[in-house]
Short mmCIF file of C-alpha atoms (C1' of nucleotides) in Angstrom, two decimals:
data_model
loop_
_atom_site.label_atom_id
_atom_site.label_comp_id
_atom_site.label_asym_id
_atom_site.label_seq_id
_atom_site.Cartn_x
_atom_site.Cartn_y
_atom_site.Cartn_z
CA MET A 1 12.36 -2.73 -0.24
CA LEU A 2 14.59 -5.19 1.56
CA ASP A 3 14.48 -5.46 5.32
CA VAL A 4 16.92 -2.93 6.85
CA GLN A 5 17.53 -5.33 9.69
CA THR A 6 18.91 -7.92 7.29
CA LEU A 7 21.22 -5.35 5.80
CA ARG A 8 22.44 -4.26 9.21
CA ASN A 9 23.19 -7.80 10.29
CA ASP A 10 24.44 -9.29 7.08
CA ILE A 11 25.39 -6.59 4.61
CA HIS A 12 28.24 -8.49 2.96
CA ASN A 13 26.17 -11.57 2.32
CA VAL A 14 23.36 -9.47 0.85
CA ALA A 15 25.81 -7.56 -1.32
CA SER A 16 27.45 -10.66 -2.72
CA LYS A 17 24.11 -12.33 -3.43
CA LEU A 18 22.87 -9.21 -5.21
CA ARG A 19 26.02 -9.06 -7.27
CA GLU A 20 25.86 -12.72 -8.18
CA ARG A 21 22.14 -12.90 -8.90
CA ARG A 22 21.24 -9.42 -10.04
CA GLY A 23 24.48 -7.98 -11.26
CA PHE A 24 23.61 -5.20 -8.84
CA THR A 25 26.40 -3.47 -7.00
CA LEU A 26 25.36 -2.53 -3.52
CA ASP A 27 27.45 0.31 -2.14
CA VAL A 28 28.47 -1.37 1.09
CA ASN A 29 30.65 1.48 2.28
CA ALA A 30 27.90 4.01 1.76
CA PHE A 31 25.51 1.87 3.71
CA VAL A 32 27.86 1.15 6.57
CA SER A 33 28.90 4.76 7.07
CA LEU A 34 25.35 6.01 6.76
CA GLU A 35 24.20 3.42 9.25
CA SER A 36 26.87 4.23 11.80
CA ALA A 37 26.19 7.96 11.52
CA ARG A 38 22.50 7.27 11.94
CA LYS A 39 23.12 5.21 15.02
CA THR A 40 25.15 7.92 16.75
CA VAL A 41 22.88 10.78 15.79
CA GLN A 42 19.68 8.93 16.65
CA SER A 43 20.96 7.90 20.03
CA ASP A 44 22.12 11.46 20.82
CA THR A 45 18.89 12.96 19.58
CA GLU A 46 16.67 10.67 21.57
CA HIS A 47 18.75 11.27 24.66
CA LEU A 48 18.26 15.03 24.31
CA GLN A 49 14.56 14.59 23.60
CA ALA A 50 14.14 12.53 26.73
CA GLN A 51 15.92 15.22 28.72
CA ARG A 52 13.73 17.96 27.28
CA ASN A 53 10.55 15.98 27.88
CA ALA A 54 11.48 15.36 31.50
CA ILE A 55 12.25 19.03 32.15
CA SER A 56 9.09 20.14 30.39
CA LYS A 57 7.09 17.92 32.66
CA GLU A 58 8.75 19.50 35.66
CA ILE A 59 7.94 22.95 34.34
CA GLY A 60 4.34 21.85 34.17
CA HIS A 61 4.44 20.84 37.82
CA ALA A 62 6.18 24.04 38.87
CA LYS A 63 3.67 26.24 37.06
CA LYS A 64 0.83 24.35 38.60
CA ASN A 65 2.32 24.96 42.03
CA GLY A 66 2.85 28.62 41.23
CA ASP A 67 6.63 28.28 41.51
CA ASP A 68 7.53 30.67 38.67
CA GLN A 69 11.14 31.00 39.73
CA LYS A 70 11.72 27.27 39.42
CA ALA A 71 9.91 27.20 36.11
CA SER A 72 12.07 29.87 34.54
CA ASP A 73 15.21 28.21 35.88
CA LEU A 74 14.15 25.01 34.19
CA MET A 75 13.37 26.83 30.94
CA ALA A 76 16.84 28.25 30.98
CA GLN A 77 18.18 24.74 31.37
CA VAL A 78 16.38 23.62 28.23
CA SER A 79 17.55 26.55 26.20
CA GLU A 80 21.13 25.48 26.88
CA PHE A 81 20.78 22.51 24.60
CA ALA A 82 17.79 23.52 22.47
CA GLY A 83 19.99 24.44 19.52
CA ARG A 84 21.92 21.22 19.70
CA LEU A 85 18.68 19.25 19.80
CA LYS A 86 17.27 21.01 16.78
CA SER A 87 20.36 20.45 14.67
CA ASN A 88 20.49 16.83 15.76
CA GLU A 89 16.89 16.33 14.71
CA ASP A 90 17.56 17.88 11.33
CA THR A 91 20.62 15.74 10.77
CA LEU A 92 18.74 12.63 11.78
CA SER A 93 15.87 13.17 9.38
CA GLU A 94 18.37 13.92 6.64
CA LEU A 95 20.20 10.67 7.34
CA GLN A 96 16.95 8.74 7.47
CA SER A 97 15.80 10.02 4.14
CA LYS A 98 19.18 9.20 2.62
CA MET A 99 18.86 5.70 4.00
CA ARG A 100 15.40 5.40 2.54
CA ASP A 101 16.65 6.54 -0.86
CA LEU A 102 19.44 4.01 -0.73
CA LEU A 103 17.12 1.19 0.30
CA SER A 104 14.40 2.00 -2.21
CA GLY A 105 16.88 1.66 -5.06
CA ILE A 106 17.92 -1.88 -4.17
CA PRO A 107 16.18 -4.63 -6.19
CA ASN A 108 14.53 -7.60 -4.56
CA MET A 109 16.52 -10.74 -3.83
CA PRO A 110 15.65 -13.64 -6.14
CA ASN A 111 14.41 -16.82 -4.52
CA ASP A 112 16.86 -19.75 -4.30
CA SER A 113 14.79 -21.73 -6.78
CA VAL A 114 15.39 -19.17 -9.52
CA PRO A 115 17.95 -20.15 -12.17
CA ILE A 116 20.97 -17.87 -12.31
CA GLY A 117 21.54 -16.25 -15.66
CA LYS A 118 22.14 -13.05 -17.56
CA SER A 119 19.39 -12.73 -20.17
CA GLU A 120 16.28 -14.38 -21.53
CA GLU A 121 18.57 -16.98 -23.11
CA ASP A 122 18.98 -18.43 -19.64
CA ASN A 123 15.29 -18.74 -18.76
CA VAL A 124 14.19 -22.27 -18.06
CA GLU A 125 11.14 -23.83 -19.65
CA VAL A 126 8.96 -25.56 -17.08
CA ARG A 127 6.22 -26.83 -19.38
CA LYS A 128 4.96 -26.68 -22.89
CA VAL A 129 1.27 -27.17 -23.52
CA GLY A 130 -0.41 -27.83 -26.86
CA VAL A 131 1.17 -28.39 -30.24
CA PRO A 132 1.34 -25.64 -32.83
CA ARG A 133 -0.92 -26.69 -35.65
CA SER A 134 0.38 -26.96 -39.14
CA TYR A 135 -1.11 -24.87 -41.91
CA ASP A 136 -1.35 -25.80 -45.56
CA PHE A 137 -0.81 -22.14 -46.39
CA GLU A 138 1.61 -19.49 -45.22
CA PRO A 139 0.20 -18.21 -41.92
CA GLN A 140 -0.07 -14.43 -41.76
CA ASP A 141 0.58 -12.23 -38.82
CA HIS A 142 -2.19 -10.32 -37.04
CA VAL A 143 -1.42 -7.10 -38.89
CA ASP A 144 -2.10 -8.63 -42.28
CA ILE A 145 -5.08 -10.56 -41.00
CA GLY A 146 -6.60 -7.52 -39.31
CA GLU A 147 -6.01 -5.10 -42.12
CA LYS A 148 -7.37 -7.48 -44.74
CA LEU A 149 -10.47 -7.90 -42.62
CA GLY A 150 -10.67 -4.10 -42.59
CA MET A 151 -10.91 -4.10 -38.82
CA LEU A 152 -7.49 -3.04 -37.70
CA ASP A 153 -6.15 0.44 -38.44
CA PHE A 154 -2.76 1.71 -37.37
CA GLU A 155 -2.49 4.70 -39.70
CA ARG A 156 -5.53 6.50 -38.40
CA ALA A 157 -4.50 5.79 -34.82
CA THR A 158 -1.19 7.42 -35.60
CA LYS A 159 -3.01 10.39 -37.05
CA ILE A 160 -5.19 10.76 -33.99
CA THR A 161 -2.45 10.29 -31.44
CA GLY A 162 0.91 8.98 -32.65
CA SER A 163 2.83 5.80 -33.16
CA ARG A 164 2.18 2.68 -31.09
CA PHE A 165 -1.56 3.11 -30.95
CA SER A 166 -4.21 1.19 -32.83
CA ILE A 167 -7.86 1.18 -33.74
CA MET A 168 -10.01 -1.92 -33.81
CA MET A 169 -13.38 -1.95 -35.47
CA GLY A 170 -16.47 -4.06 -35.80
CA GLU A 171 -16.15 -7.72 -34.92
CA MET A 172 -12.53 -7.39 -33.96
CA ALA A 173 -13.35 -4.77 -31.33
CA CYS A 174 -16.11 -7.09 -30.20
CA LEU A 175 -13.70 -10.02 -30.03
CA HIS A 176 -11.33 -7.92 -27.97
CA ARG A 177 -14.14 -7.19 -25.54
CA ALA A 178 -15.26 -10.82 -25.55
CA ILE A 179 -11.78 -11.96 -24.56
CA ALA A 180 -11.66 -9.61 -21.59
CA GLN A 181 -15.15 -10.63 -20.51
CA TYR A 182 -14.30 -14.28 -20.76
CA MET A 183 -11.20 -13.82 -18.63
CA LEU A 184 -13.05 -11.88 -15.94
CA ASP A 185 -15.83 -14.45 -15.79
CA THR A 186 -13.39 -17.33 -15.59
CA HIS A 187 -11.31 -15.85 -12.80
CA THR A 188 -14.27 -14.74 -10.72
CA ARG A 189 -16.49 -17.79 -11.21
CA ARG A 190 -13.96 -20.57 -11.45
CA HIS A 191 -10.89 -19.31 -9.59
CA GLY A 192 -12.45 -17.33 -6.75
CA TYR A 193 -11.17 -13.83 -7.52
CA THR A 194 -13.15 -10.74 -6.62
CA GLU A 195 -13.67 -8.40 -9.55
CA ILE A 196 -12.57 -4.86 -8.86
CA TYR A 197 -12.71 -1.56 -10.70
CA THR A 198 -10.08 1.04 -9.84
CA PRO A 199 -8.74 4.45 -10.90
CA TYR A 200 -6.56 4.55 -14.02
CA LEU A 201 -4.66 7.54 -12.67
CA VAL A 202 -2.55 7.05 -9.58
CA ASN A 203 -0.31 9.16 -7.38
CA ALA A 204 3.42 8.79 -6.81
CA ASP A 205 3.00 7.05 -3.45
CA SER A 206 1.15 4.19 -5.11
CA LEU A 207 3.86 3.80 -7.73
CA PHE A 208 6.48 3.83 -5.01
CA GLY A 209 4.55 1.11 -3.19
CA THR A 210 4.68 -1.34 -6.07
CA GLY A 211 8.23 -0.38 -7.04
CA GLN A 212 7.80 1.55 -10.32
CA LEU A 213 9.10 4.68 -8.61
CA PRO A 214 11.59 6.14 -8.03
CA LYS A 215 13.66 4.15 -10.52
CA PHE A 216 11.43 3.71 -13.54
CA GLU A 217 9.72 7.04 -14.02
CA GLU A 218 10.69 7.18 -17.70
CA ASP A 219 8.44 4.19 -18.43
CA LEU A 220 5.36 6.08 -17.27
CA PHE A 221 3.01 8.69 -18.67
CA ALA A 222 2.61 11.56 -16.22
CA ILE A 223 -0.07 14.20 -15.94
CA PRO A 224 1.07 17.36 -14.19
CA LEU A 225 -1.46 18.90 -11.81
CA THR A 226 0.41 21.54 -9.87
CA ASP A 227 4.11 22.30 -9.50
CA GLU A 228 4.22 19.80 -6.68
CA GLN A 229 1.81 17.14 -7.73
CA LYS A 230 1.23 14.88 -10.68
CA PHE A 231 -0.81 11.84 -11.50
CA TYR A 232 0.41 8.95 -13.56
CA LEU A 233 -1.46 6.74 -16.00
CA ILE A 234 -1.28 3.20 -14.68
CA PRO A 235 1.24 0.95 -16.46
CA THR A 236 -0.67 -2.04 -15.06
CA ALA A 237 -3.63 -2.66 -12.77
CA GLU A 238 -1.09 -4.08 -10.34
CA VAL A 239 -0.50 -0.53 -9.13
CA PRO A 240 -4.00 0.51 -8.04
CA VAL A 241 -5.05 -2.97 -6.96
CA THR A 242 -1.98 -3.78 -4.87
CA ASN A 243 -2.14 -0.35 -3.26
CA ILE A 244 -5.71 -0.70 -2.05
CA TYR A 245 -4.35 -1.99 1.25
CA ARG A 246 -1.42 0.43 1.50
CA GLY A 247 -0.91 1.44 5.12
CA GLU A 248 -3.44 -1.08 6.39
CA ILE A 249 -3.35 -4.03 8.74
CA LEU A 250 -5.38 -6.94 7.40
CA ASN A 251 -7.07 -9.72 9.27
CA GLY A 252 -4.84 -12.76 8.76
CA ASP A 253 -7.87 -15.04 8.60
CA ASP A 254 -8.93 -13.31 5.37
CA LEU A 255 -5.77 -14.31 3.50
CA PRO A 256 -5.31 -15.01 0.70
CA THR A 257 -7.23 -12.09 -0.77
CA LYS A 258 -7.60 -12.36 -4.54
CA PHE A 259 -8.60 -9.64 -6.97
CA VAL A 260 -9.07 -9.59 -10.72
CA CYS A 261 -9.13 -6.29 -12.55
CA HIS A 262 -9.55 -5.34 -16.19
CA THR A 263 -7.95 -2.03 -17.10
CA PRO A 264 -6.19 -0.27 -19.91
CA CYS A 265 -2.45 0.02 -19.30
CA PHE A 266 -0.22 2.85 -20.46
CA ARG A 267 3.50 2.54 -21.01
CA SER A 268 5.81 5.01 -22.62
CA GLU A 269 8.02 2.18 -23.92
CA ALA A 270 11.04 4.43 -23.55
CA GLY A 271 14.12 2.49 -24.46
CA SER A 272 12.39 0.08 -26.84
CA TYR A 273 12.40 2.27 -29.94
CA GLY A 274 13.34 -0.34 -32.47
CA ARG A 275 11.49 -3.26 -30.93
CA ASP A 276 8.18 -4.68 -32.07
CA THR A 277 7.31 -1.63 -34.07
CA ARG A 278 4.97 -3.65 -36.27
CA GLY A 279 1.50 -4.39 -35.06
CA MET A 280 -0.15 -4.52 -31.69
CA ILE A 281 2.52 -6.38 -29.76
CA ARG A 282 4.00 -3.34 -28.07
CA GLN A 283 1.64 -0.41 -27.72
CA HIS A 284 1.47 2.67 -25.52
CA GLN A 285 -2.05 1.61 -24.58
CA PHE A 286 -3.33 -1.91 -24.14
CA ASP A 287 -5.88 -3.77 -22.07
CA LYS A 288 -4.97 -6.35 -19.50
CA VAL A 289 -6.83 -8.52 -17.04
CA GLU A 290 -4.68 -8.61 -13.93
CA LEU A 291 -4.67 -11.08 -11.05
CA VAL A 292 -3.48 -9.81 -7.68
CA GLN A 293 -3.14 -11.73 -4.44
CA PHE A 294 -2.29 -10.87 -0.86
CA SER A 295 -0.93 -13.99 0.76
CA HIS A 296 0.34 -15.30 4.07
CA PRO A 297 4.14 -15.57 3.80
CA ASP A 298 4.01 -19.32 4.39
CA HIS A 299 1.88 -19.90 1.32
CA SER A 300 3.00 -17.34 -1.23
CA TYR A 301 4.99 -19.78 -3.37
CA ASP A 302 2.06 -22.20 -3.51
CA GLN A 303 -0.12 -19.24 -4.42
CA LEU A 304 2.29 -18.30 -7.20
CA GLU A 305 1.90 -21.77 -8.71
CA ALA A 306 -1.86 -21.50 -8.42
CA LEU A 307 -1.98 -18.01 -9.90
CA THR A 308 0.19 -19.05 -12.83
CA GLY A 309 -2.17 -21.97 -13.39
CA HIS A 310 -5.13 -19.59 -13.42
CA ALA A 311 -3.48 -17.51 -16.13
CA GLU A 312 -2.53 -20.59 -18.14
CA SER A 313 -6.07 -21.95 -17.99
CA ILE A 314 -7.25 -19.18 -20.31
CA LEU A 315 -4.95 -20.42 -23.06
CA VAL A 316 -5.89 -24.01 -22.34
CA ASP A 317 -9.55 -23.06 -22.78
CA LEU A 318 -8.79 -21.17 -25.97
CA ASP A 319 -6.85 -24.18 -27.18
CA ILE A 320 -3.82 -22.14 -28.09
CA PRO A 321 -0.32 -23.57 -27.53
CA PHE A 322 1.96 -21.94 -24.98
CA ARG A 323 4.96 -22.57 -22.84
CA THR A 324 5.80 -21.41 -19.37
CA VAL A 325 9.30 -20.40 -18.40
CA THR A 326 10.95 -19.47 -15.14
CA LEU A 327 12.75 -16.20 -15.62
CA CYS A 328 16.40 -16.36 -14.73
CA THR A 329 17.87 -13.91 -12.23
CA GLY A 330 19.07 -11.56 -14.96
CA ASP A 331 15.70 -11.28 -16.70
CA MET A 332 13.51 -10.68 -13.66
CA GLY A 333 11.82 -7.44 -12.71
CA PHE A 334 13.11 -5.15 -9.99
CA SER A 335 10.57 -6.07 -7.31
CA SER A 336 10.13 -9.78 -7.91
CA THR A 337 11.64 -12.79 -6.14
CA LYS A 338 10.38 -15.26 -8.72
CA THR A 339 8.63 -14.86 -12.03
CA TYR A 340 7.01 -17.20 -14.51
CA ASP A 341 6.40 -15.90 -18.00
CA ILE A 342 3.73 -17.52 -20.09
CA GLU A 343 4.58 -17.36 -23.77
CA VAL A 344 1.92 -17.92 -26.37
CA TRP A 345 2.51 -19.45 -29.78
CA LEU A 346 2.16 -16.97 -32.64
CA PRO A 347 2.16 -18.69 -36.05
CA GLY A 348 2.63 -15.34 -37.82
CA GLN A 349 5.91 -14.83 -36.01
CA ASN A 350 6.72 -18.50 -35.79
CA ALA A 351 7.65 -17.90 -32.17
CA TYR A 352 6.47 -17.98 -28.60
CA ARG A 353 5.81 -14.48 -27.25
CA GLU A 354 5.17 -13.27 -23.72
CA ILE A 355 1.49 -12.96 -22.86
CA SER A 356 1.67 -13.07 -19.07
CA SER A 357 4.13 -12.53 -16.29
CA CYS A 358 3.35 -14.00 -12.87
CA SER A 359 5.43 -12.95 -9.89
CA ASN A 360 5.82 -13.29 -6.18
CA PHE A 361 7.19 -10.17 -4.51
CA GLU A 362 7.26 -11.61 -1.02
CA ALA A 363 7.31 -8.66 1.41
CA PHE A 364 9.15 -6.29 -0.95
CA GLN A 365 6.08 -4.31 -1.97
CA ALA A 366 4.34 -4.80 1.38
CA ARG A 367 7.28 -3.20 3.16
CA ARG A 368 7.16 -0.20 0.81
CA MET A 369 3.40 0.05 1.22
CA GLN A 370 3.26 -0.85 4.92
CA THR A 371 0.67 -3.53 4.26
CA ARG A 372 0.56 -5.95 7.16
CA PHE A 373 -1.66 -8.61 8.63
CA ARG A 374 -2.30 -9.94 12.07
CA VAL A 375 -3.74 -13.22 13.26
CA GLY A 376 -5.85 -12.79 16.39
CA GLN A 377 -3.92 -10.80 18.99
CA GLY A 378 -0.60 -11.73 17.43
CA LYS A 379 2.14 -9.51 16.11
CA THR A 380 1.76 -7.76 12.81
CA GLU A 381 3.68 -9.14 9.88
CA PHE A 382 4.10 -8.03 6.28
CA VAL A 383 1.90 -9.79 3.75
CA HIS A 384 3.32 -11.26 0.59
CA THR A 385 1.99 -9.80 -2.64
CA LEU A 386 1.71 -11.56 -5.98
CA ASN A 387 0.37 -10.70 -9.36
CA GLY A 388 0.16 -11.91 -12.89
CA SER A 389 -1.52 -11.08 -16.15
CA GLY A 390 -4.50 -13.24 -16.69
CA LEU A 391 -3.94 -12.32 -19.53
CA ALA A 392 -2.84 -9.39 -21.68
CA VAL A 393 -5.99 -8.83 -23.73
CA GLY A 394 -4.41 -7.33 -26.85
CA ARG A 395 -1.84 -10.06 -27.14
CA THR A 396 -4.50 -12.70 -26.58
CA LEU A 397 -6.44 -11.16 -29.45
CA ILE A 398 -3.32 -11.43 -31.59
CA ALA A 399 -2.94 -15.07 -30.59
CA VAL A 400 -6.55 -15.84 -31.48
CA LEU A 401 -6.26 -14.10 -34.85
CA GLU A 402 -3.06 -15.88 -35.77
CA ASN A 403 -3.92 -19.33 -34.41
CA TYR A 404 -7.49 -19.38 -35.71
CA GLN A 405 -6.86 -17.86 -39.14
CA ARG A 406 -7.98 -19.60 -42.29
CA GLN A 407 -6.59 -19.54 -45.78
CA ASP A 408 -9.33 -17.22 -47.07
CA GLY A 409 -8.43 -14.59 -44.49
CA SER A 410 -11.34 -15.28 -42.18
CA VAL A 411 -10.90 -16.06 -38.51
CA GLU A 412 -12.77 -18.68 -36.56
CA ILE A 413 -14.09 -17.79 -33.12
CA PRO A 414 -12.76 -20.12 -30.39
CA GLN A 415 -15.44 -22.27 -28.83
CA VAL A 416 -15.38 -20.65 -25.39
CA LEU A 417 -15.79 -17.15 -26.85
CA LYS A 418 -18.76 -17.87 -29.08
CA GLY A 419 -21.22 -17.10 -26.34
CA TYR A 420 -19.71 -13.65 -26.03
CA MET A 421 -19.92 -12.85 -29.76
CA GLY A 422 -23.65 -12.60 -30.24
CA GLY A 423 -23.89 -15.49 -32.65
CA VAL A 424 -20.83 -14.68 -34.75
CA GLU A 425 -18.84 -17.88 -35.37
CA VAL A 426 -16.41 -16.65 -37.96
CA ILE A 427 -15.06 -13.19 -38.66
CA GLU A 428 -15.18 -12.63 -42.41
CA PRO A 429 -13.79 -9.80 -44.51
CA HIS A 430 -16.40 -7.20 -45.44
"C1'" G B 1 -16.06 27.01 -9.22
"C1'" G B 2 -18.42 29.85 -4.49
"C1'" A B 3 -19.83 29.33 1.01
"C1'" A B 4 -19.65 26.80 5.69
"C1'" G B 5 -18.11 22.82 8.71
"C1'" C B 6 -15.09 18.57 9.89
"C1'" G B 7 -10.55 15.13 9.93
"C1'" U B 8 -8.54 11.65 17.22
"C1'" G B 9 -7.11 4.23 18.40
"C1'" G B 10 -10.77 -1.72 14.83
"C1'" C B 11 -15.45 1.42 15.11
"C1'" A B 12 -18.33 5.35 17.64
"C1'" G B 13 -16.95 9.56 20.37
"C1'" A B 14 -14.56 13.09 24.47
"C1'" G B 15 -10.47 16.24 24.90
"C1'" C B 16 -9.16 22.32 22.59
"C1'" G B 17 -1.44 24.50 25.77
"C1'" G B 18 1.17 20.94 30.95
"C1'" U B 19 1.84 13.83 34.86
"C1'" U B 20 -3.16 12.82 27.80
"C1'" G B 21 -0.59 7.69 24.14
"C1'" A B 22 -5.10 10.03 24.73
"C1'" A B 23 -11.86 9.78 28.93
"C1'" U B 24 -16.18 6.85 27.80
"C1'" G B 25 -18.99 3.21 24.95
"C1'" C B 26 -18.94 -0.81 21.41
"C1'" A B 27 -15.98 -4.61 19.32
"C1'" C B 28 -12.00 -8.00 20.50
"C1'" C B 29 -8.90 -11.33 23.98
"C1'" G B 30 -8.21 -13.72 29.03
"C1'" G B 31 -10.60 -14.93 33.74
"C1'" U B 32 -14.77 -15.68 37.54
"C1'" C B 33 -19.73 -17.61 37.45
"C1'" U B 34 -22.61 -21.54 34.33
"C1'" U B 35 -23.90 -28.46 32.36
"C1'" G B 36 -22.96 -25.17 27.99
"C1'" A B 37 -24.07 -20.40 26.05
"C1'" A B 38 -25.88 -15.52 27.18
"C1'" A B 39 -25.93 -11.84 30.96
"C1'" A B 40 -23.12 -9.85 35.01
"C1'" C B 41 -18.44 -8.87 37.17
"C1'" C B 42 -12.78 -8.58 37.06
"C1'" G B 43 -8.48 -7.87 33.99
"C1'" G B 44 -6.19 -6.89 29.21
"C1'" C B 45 -6.23 -4.51 24.42
"C1'" A B 46 -2.47 1.12 19.00
"C1'" A B 47 1.57 1.21 15.52
"C1'" G B 48 6.59 2.08 14.21
"C1'" G B 49 11.56 2.70 15.71
"C1'" G B 50 16.36 3.06 18.84
"C1'" C B 51 19.43 0.82 22.76
"C1'" G B 52 19.77 -3.93 25.56
"C1'" U B 53 21.23 -11.34 25.64
"C1'" G B 54 17.04 -10.16 28.80
"C1'" A B 55 13.59 -8.02 32.22
"C1'" G B 56 13.25 -3.43 30.37
"C1'" U B 57 13.93 1.46 28.77
"C1'" C B 58 13.78 5.66 25.64
"C1'" C B 59 11.98 8.15 21.10
"C1'" U B 60 8.18 9.13 17.36
"C1'" U B 61 3.06 9.13 15.80
"C1'" C B 62 -4.20 12.38 17.11
"C1'" G B 63 -5.11 13.71 7.99
"C1'" U B 64 0.08 15.54 5.79
"C1'" G B 65 3.95 19.16 6.02
"C1'" A B 66 5.97 23.56 8.11
"C1'" G B 67 5.80 27.03 12.31
"C1'" U B 68 4.95 29.26 17.56
"C1'" U B 69 6.33 27.27 22.64
"C1'" C B 70 10.34 24.89 27.87
"C1'" G B 71 5.99 21.80 26.45
"C1'" A B 72 1.05 20.97 20.89
"C1'" A B 73 -4.28 16.26 19.66
"C1'" U B 74 -5.08 21.32 21.53
"C1'" C B 75 -2.49 27.76 18.77
"C1'" U B 76 -0.74 29.70 13.43
"C1'" C B 77 0.07 28.80 8.08
"C1'" A B 78 -0.02 25.72 3.71
"C1'" C B 79 -1.58 21.34 1.47
"C1'" C B 80 -4.62 16.83 1.11
"C1'" G B 81 -9.24 14.53 2.09
"C1'" C B 82 -14.42 14.33 3.69
"C1'" U B 83 -19.50 16.42 4.63
"C1'" U B 84 -23.44 20.02 3.66
"C1'" C B 85 -25.59 24.10 0.68
"C1'" C B 86 -25.31 26.83 -4.18
"C1'" G B 87 -23.50 26.60 -9.38
"C1'" C B 88 -22.04 23.23 -13.35
"C1'" C B 89 -22.05 18.33 -15.30
"C1'" A B 90 -21.61 12.15 -17.80
#
RNA sequence: GGAAGCGUGGCAGAGCGGUUGAAUGCACCGGUCUUGAAAACCGGCAAGGGCGUGAGUCCUUCGUGAGUUCGAAUCUCACCGCUUCCGCCA
């Protein structure tokens, strides 16, 4: 959520920036008329409330003094405007909720350092690490590798549930687990994150806090509880982890606070019917190790660089080539002010594919969640929130399979994962 | 799932229709004292919002929402959460 104050003071500037950078049309007239109505109604309402409070106090005095005549006179005075007060209060809360709806649908404002563009074509590469190795055979993709090993099964997963699910078996399931373990250990031991375990089902308030609701409900899996209430399967650990401090005021001396969390993620993938239908690239369920930080506003961009580096270090350790790009304004997520995507090299696709997305949200989520901090006796201020995948586990598995494949169909285990594989150095077909 | 009880400021804990935004204690901040610290004493200490250049002023908030009332932390209803006992269970 953007700061209402900024919109009040500078609506035209905000609108033109949003149009230019987001292609988002802010309804200036709607805002201005809503705001001016709010102003009038709020001022009237509060005036009447003050009047009522003052008279009520007097009634209290009168009753205490046994002056019943005066008390009933005063009550009559209140009843003269009681109806007007009530209808004013109703109108005000209606206007306020309209304003909230309007505000919560406005995307975040990209940072000035973000390249302006329309689509992923306009993203800017900031670095490329490692060189794709050359193979003296035709490299296969992870589907062929996995199925030939007899350890990857899409058909049975489809039978059990439906499309876009998969089953891993034996050493591949173990490798998947090893990757997640390795990531958790690295981020906790080397990068100073606190490991955290959270619910996989969350309520609507949490999803509002991080910005998935109200606009992106169709991307989520929902579980109805009652007519009123439902839970949602988390689309990313970002949601439960970022919301742990919803409605809280943190001690500024504790910032930055850094969490790492390994969870399954569930996405309905509505609107991507034709895309990545082969293999494990785009599933309804996948594991991810997520990095989340709560930062002082002065340091959040430094923290974004650091966090992105933490994610990248996993691929450096695995010795798998990748490149990092700055997403252009048109390709960024709704809540973000700046995002780096890390794209891993996949020989089977002969392409770099997204494996991590690292973003700064500044105060956008904090404002929705009411997460603030205070230094000493100072004023409260919204924290900045950041997060990034460190990394997507399933896609990392794909990258290992494809980058470490051999001509005979076996797959070598990367050096740093060997300790997690119980002595297995190479995955061989059965 | 059944029964009972409870949700108040950073924490503990009063208040149970009227100058209560809320006693008291702890914590925290400032001061006096002290070589320094501790103790003691004095003072301060919720958040959000409106209007105002400002001093300031007004409104809202005692789990959430609705209601009763001139007035609600206090009464009513619903929901959420927590605790204890019984049942069930990884």
